Amino acid sequence: MNRDNINILLKGMWIGGTMTVPGVSGGSMAMIMGVYDRLISSVSSFFKEPAESMAFLLKFVLGAGMGMVLFSRFISYLFTTRADVPLRFFFLGAVAGGVPMIYREAGVKKLDLGRLPTLS
């Protein structure tokens, strides 16, 4: 197994594991880990390039499934210990820290709060 395959598998494991945490988005983690674009392009070009798309998706899904199984019990356990608050802040920081990168990837130059919808 080459380095790229191991990298995809490990990123899939991390994303799958963090998806078991309430409030943590798999899409946000995929953006932070740098696989979101490749994941979307593999799904959207599945019928155009089936072999290449299937190879990537199988590695990623295998890793995500392993991550969910391996990390879910461990993370659930940590939420019942004294590590509860630091763990919540770690995941909050990981998601919040990824927001500027998501804006950069989307090409947003300036955030205009006046254009946000209001709840009236």
PDB file of C-alpha atoms in Angstrom:
ATOM      1  CA  MET A   1       0.000   0.000   0.000  1.00  0.00           C
ATOM      2  CA  ASN A   2       1.503   3.321  -1.031  1.00  0.00           C
ATOM      3  CA  ARG A   3       1.626   6.520   0.982  1.00  0.00           C
ATOM      4  CA  ASP A   4      -1.377   8.111  -0.771  1.00  0.00           C
ATOM      5  CA  ASN A   5      -3.583   5.092  -0.004  1.00  0.00           C
ATOM      6  CA  ILE A   6      -2.578   5.135   3.663  1.00  0.00           C
ATOM      7  CA  ASN A   7      -3.176   8.888   3.777  1.00  0.00           C
ATOM      8  CA  ILE A   8      -6.710   8.503   2.348  1.00  0.00           C
ATOM      9  CA  LEU A   9      -7.450   5.676   4.779  1.00  0.00           C
ATOM     10  CA  LEU A  10      -6.212   7.660   7.812  1.00  0.00           C
ATOM     11  CA  LYS A  11      -8.111  10.796   6.792  1.00  0.00           C
ATOM     12  CA  GLY A  12     -11.219   8.680   6.311  1.00  0.00           C
ATOM     13  CA  MET A  13     -10.708   7.203   9.787  1.00  0.00           C
ATOM     14  CA  TRP A  14     -10.378  10.653  11.350  1.00  0.00           C
ATOM     15  CA  ILE A  15     -13.431  12.005   9.542  1.00  0.00           C
ATOM     16  CA  GLY A  16     -15.476   8.891  10.353  1.00  0.00           C
ATOM     17  CA  GLY A  17     -14.419   9.051  13.984  1.00  0.00           C
ATOM     18  CA  THR A  18     -15.247  12.708  14.389  1.00  0.00           C
ATOM     19  CA  MET A  19     -18.640  12.250  12.724  1.00  0.00           C
ATOM     20  CA  THR A  20     -19.665  10.323  15.846  1.00  0.00           C
ATOM     21  CA  VAL A  21     -19.351  13.533  17.861  1.00  0.00           C
ATOM     22  CA  PRO A  22     -22.582  15.550  18.030  1.00  0.00           C
ATOM     23  CA  GLY A  23     -22.234  18.882  16.274  1.00  0.00           C
ATOM     24  CA  VAL A  24     -19.137  17.979  14.277  1.00  0.00           C
ATOM     25  CA  SER A  25     -19.810  17.863  10.549  1.00  0.00           C
ATOM     26  CA  GLY A  26     -18.133  15.311   8.352  1.00  0.00           C
ATOM     27  CA  GLY A  27     -18.079  17.883   5.567  1.00  0.00           C
ATOM     28  CA  SER A  28     -16.274  20.399   7.765  1.00  0.00           C
ATOM     29  CA  MET A  29     -13.728  17.794   8.774  1.00  0.00           C
ATOM     30  CA  ALA A  30     -13.266  16.789   5.127  1.00  0.00           C
ATOM     31  CA  MET A  31     -12.544  20.446   4.286  1.00  0.00           C
ATOM     32  CA  ILE A  32     -10.096  20.748   7.165  1.00  0.00           C
ATOM     33  CA  MET A  33      -8.376  17.491   6.187  1.00  0.00           C
ATOM     34  CA  GLY A  34      -8.157  18.595   2.548  1.00  0.00           C
ATOM     35  CA  VAL A  35     -10.180  15.769   0.970  1.00  0.00           C
ATOM     36  CA  TYR A  36     -13.523  17.512   0.418  1.00  0.00           C
ATOM     37  CA  ASP A  37     -12.890  18.507  -3.207  1.00  0.00           C
ATOM     38  CA  ARG A  38     -11.601  15.064  -4.125  1.00  0.00           C
ATOM     39  CA  LEU A  39     -14.541  13.426  -2.366  1.00  0.00           C
ATOM     40  CA  ILE A  40     -17.069  15.594  -4.222  1.00  0.00           C
ATOM     41  CA  SER A  41     -15.347  15.118  -7.578  1.00  0.00           C
ATOM     42  CA  SER A  42     -15.191  11.337  -7.068  1.00  0.00           C
ATOM     43  CA  VAL A  43     -18.912  11.200  -6.357  1.00  0.00           C
ATOM     44  CA  SER A  44     -19.867  13.561  -9.203  1.00  0.00           C
ATOM     45  CA  SER A  45     -17.655  11.814 -11.784  1.00  0.00           C
ATOM     46  CA  PHE A  46     -18.513   8.308 -10.615  1.00  0.00           C
ATOM     47  CA  PHE A  47     -20.094   7.289 -13.926  1.00  0.00           C
ATOM     48  CA  LYS A  48     -17.543   9.141 -16.076  1.00  0.00           C
ATOM     49  CA  GLU A  49     -14.462   7.672 -14.362  1.00  0.00           C
ATOM     50  CA  PRO A  50     -15.791   4.668 -12.430  1.00  0.00           C
ATOM     51  CA  ALA A  51     -12.489   2.902 -11.732  1.00  0.00           C
ATOM     52  CA  GLU A  52     -10.696   5.965 -10.362  1.00  0.00           C
ATOM     53  CA  SER A  53     -13.720   7.180  -8.406  1.00  0.00           C
ATOM     54  CA  MET A  54     -14.466   3.745  -6.954  1.00  0.00           C
ATOM     55  CA  ALA A  55     -10.855   3.227  -5.878  1.00  0.00           C
ATOM     56  CA  PHE A  56     -10.795   6.505  -3.936  1.00  0.00           C
ATOM     57  CA  LEU A  57     -14.287   6.115  -2.477  1.00  0.00           C
ATOM     58  CA  LEU A  58     -13.661   2.545  -1.319  1.00  0.00           C
ATOM     59  CA  LYS A  59     -10.490   3.572   0.541  1.00  0.00           C
ATOM     60  CA  PHE A  60     -12.197   6.586   2.060  1.00  0.00           C
ATOM     61  CA  VAL A  61     -15.364   4.719   3.100  1.00  0.00           C
ATOM     62  CA  LEU A  62     -13.312   1.834   4.502  1.00  0.00           C
ATOM     63  CA  GLY A  63     -11.340   4.319   6.596  1.00  0.00           C
ATOM     64  CA  ALA A  64     -14.484   6.184   7.680  1.00  0.00           C
ATOM     65  CA  GLY A  65     -16.169   2.949   8.734  1.00  0.00           C
ATOM     66  CA  MET A  66     -13.094   1.873  10.684  1.00  0.00           C
ATOM     67  CA  GLY A  67     -12.926   5.302  12.307  1.00  0.00           C
ATOM     68  CA  MET A  68     -16.558   5.179  13.351  1.00  0.00           C
ATOM     69  CA  VAL A  69     -16.140   1.742  14.898  1.00  0.00           C
ATOM     70  CA  LEU A  70     -12.783   2.396  16.563  1.00  0.00           C
ATOM     71  CA  PHE A  71     -13.307   5.943  17.806  1.00  0.00           C
ATOM     72  CA  SER A  72     -16.993   5.972  18.725  1.00  0.00           C
ATOM     73  CA  ARG A  73     -16.603   3.960  21.917  1.00  0.00           C
ATOM     74  CA  PHE A  74     -13.385   5.737  22.842  1.00  0.00           C
ATOM     75  CA  ILE A  75     -14.878   9.195  22.292  1.00  0.00           C
ATOM     76  CA  SER A  76     -18.063   8.211  24.136  1.00  0.00           C
ATOM     77  CA  TYR A  77     -15.913   7.027  27.024  1.00  0.00           C
ATOM     78  CA  LEU A  78     -13.921  10.282  27.067  1.00  0.00           C
ATOM     79  CA  PHE A  79     -17.157  12.281  27.261  1.00  0.00           C
ATOM     80  CA  THR A  80     -17.889  10.525  30.583  1.00  0.00           C
ATOM     81  CA  THR A  81     -14.508  11.380  32.130  1.00  0.00           C
ATOM     82  CA  ARG A  82     -12.766  14.550  33.250  1.00  0.00           C
ATOM     83  CA  ALA A  83     -11.640  14.994  29.640  1.00  0.00           C
ATOM     84  CA  ASP A  84     -15.222  15.950  28.709  1.00  0.00           C
ATOM     85  CA  VAL A  85     -14.811  19.747  28.639  1.00  0.00           C
ATOM     86  CA  PRO A  86     -11.370  19.854  26.979  1.00  0.00           C
ATOM     87  CA  LEU A  87     -12.583  17.371  24.367  1.00  0.00           C
ATOM     88  CA  ARG A  88     -15.620  19.505  23.572  1.00  0.00           C
ATOM     89  CA  PHE A  89     -13.405  22.578  23.204  1.00  0.00           C
ATOM     90  CA  PHE A  90     -10.999  20.614  20.997  1.00  0.00           C
ATOM     91  CA  PHE A  91     -13.770  19.716  18.553  1.00  0.00           C
ATOM     92  CA  LEU A  92     -15.268  23.191  18.742  1.00  0.00           C
ATOM     93  CA  GLY A  93     -11.851  24.665  17.970  1.00  0.00           C
ATOM     94  CA  ALA A  94     -11.295  22.258  15.089  1.00  0.00           C
ATOM     95  CA  VAL A  95     -14.589  23.237  13.491  1.00  0.00           C
ATOM     96  CA  ALA A  96     -14.286  26.968  14.245  1.00  0.00           C
ATOM     97  CA  GLY A  97     -10.656  26.998  13.148  1.00  0.00           C
ATOM     98  CA  GLY A  98     -11.678  25.557   9.803  1.00  0.00           C
ATOM     99  CA  VAL A  99     -14.182  28.329   9.047  1.00  0.00           C
ATOM    100  CA  PRO A 100     -11.597  30.795   7.630  1.00  0.00           C
ATOM    101  CA  MET A 101     -10.226  28.054   5.386  1.00  0.00           C
ATOM    102  CA  ILE A 102     -13.738  27.229   4.157  1.00  0.00           C
ATOM    103  CA  TYR A 103     -14.301  30.914   3.293  1.00  0.00           C
ATOM    104  CA  ARG A 104     -10.959  31.030   1.470  1.00  0.00           C
ATOM    105  CA  GLU A 105     -11.807  27.879  -0.503  1.00  0.00           C
ATOM    106  CA  ALA A 106     -15.203  29.364  -1.428  1.00  0.00           C
ATOM    107  CA  GLY A 107     -13.515  32.521  -2.703  1.00  0.00           C
ATOM    108  CA  VAL A 108     -15.176  34.837  -0.182  1.00  0.00           C
ATOM    109  CA  LYS A 109     -13.056  37.975   0.055  1.00  0.00           C
ATOM    110  CA  LYS A 110     -15.186  39.976   2.465  1.00  0.00           C
ATOM    111  CA  LEU A 111     -17.945  38.933   4.833  1.00  0.00           C
ATOM    112  CA  ASP A 112     -20.877  41.360   4.667  1.00  0.00           C
ATOM    113  CA  LEU A 113     -23.012  40.849   7.778  1.00  0.00           C
ATOM    114  CA  GLY A 114     -25.629  43.258   6.424  1.00  0.00           C
ATOM    115  CA  ARG A 115     -26.542  40.748   3.718  1.00  0.00           C
ATOM    116  CA  LEU A 116     -27.355  37.981   6.189  1.00  0.00           C
ATOM    117  CA  PRO A 117     -31.039  37.179   6.557  1.00  0.00           C
ATOM    118  CA  THR A 118     -32.699  38.384   9.720  1.00  0.00           C
ATOM    119  CA  LEU A 119     -35.052  36.399  11.931  1.00  0.00           C
ATOM    120  CA  SER A 120     -37.943  38.797  12.309  1.00  0.00           C
TER     121      SER A 120
END
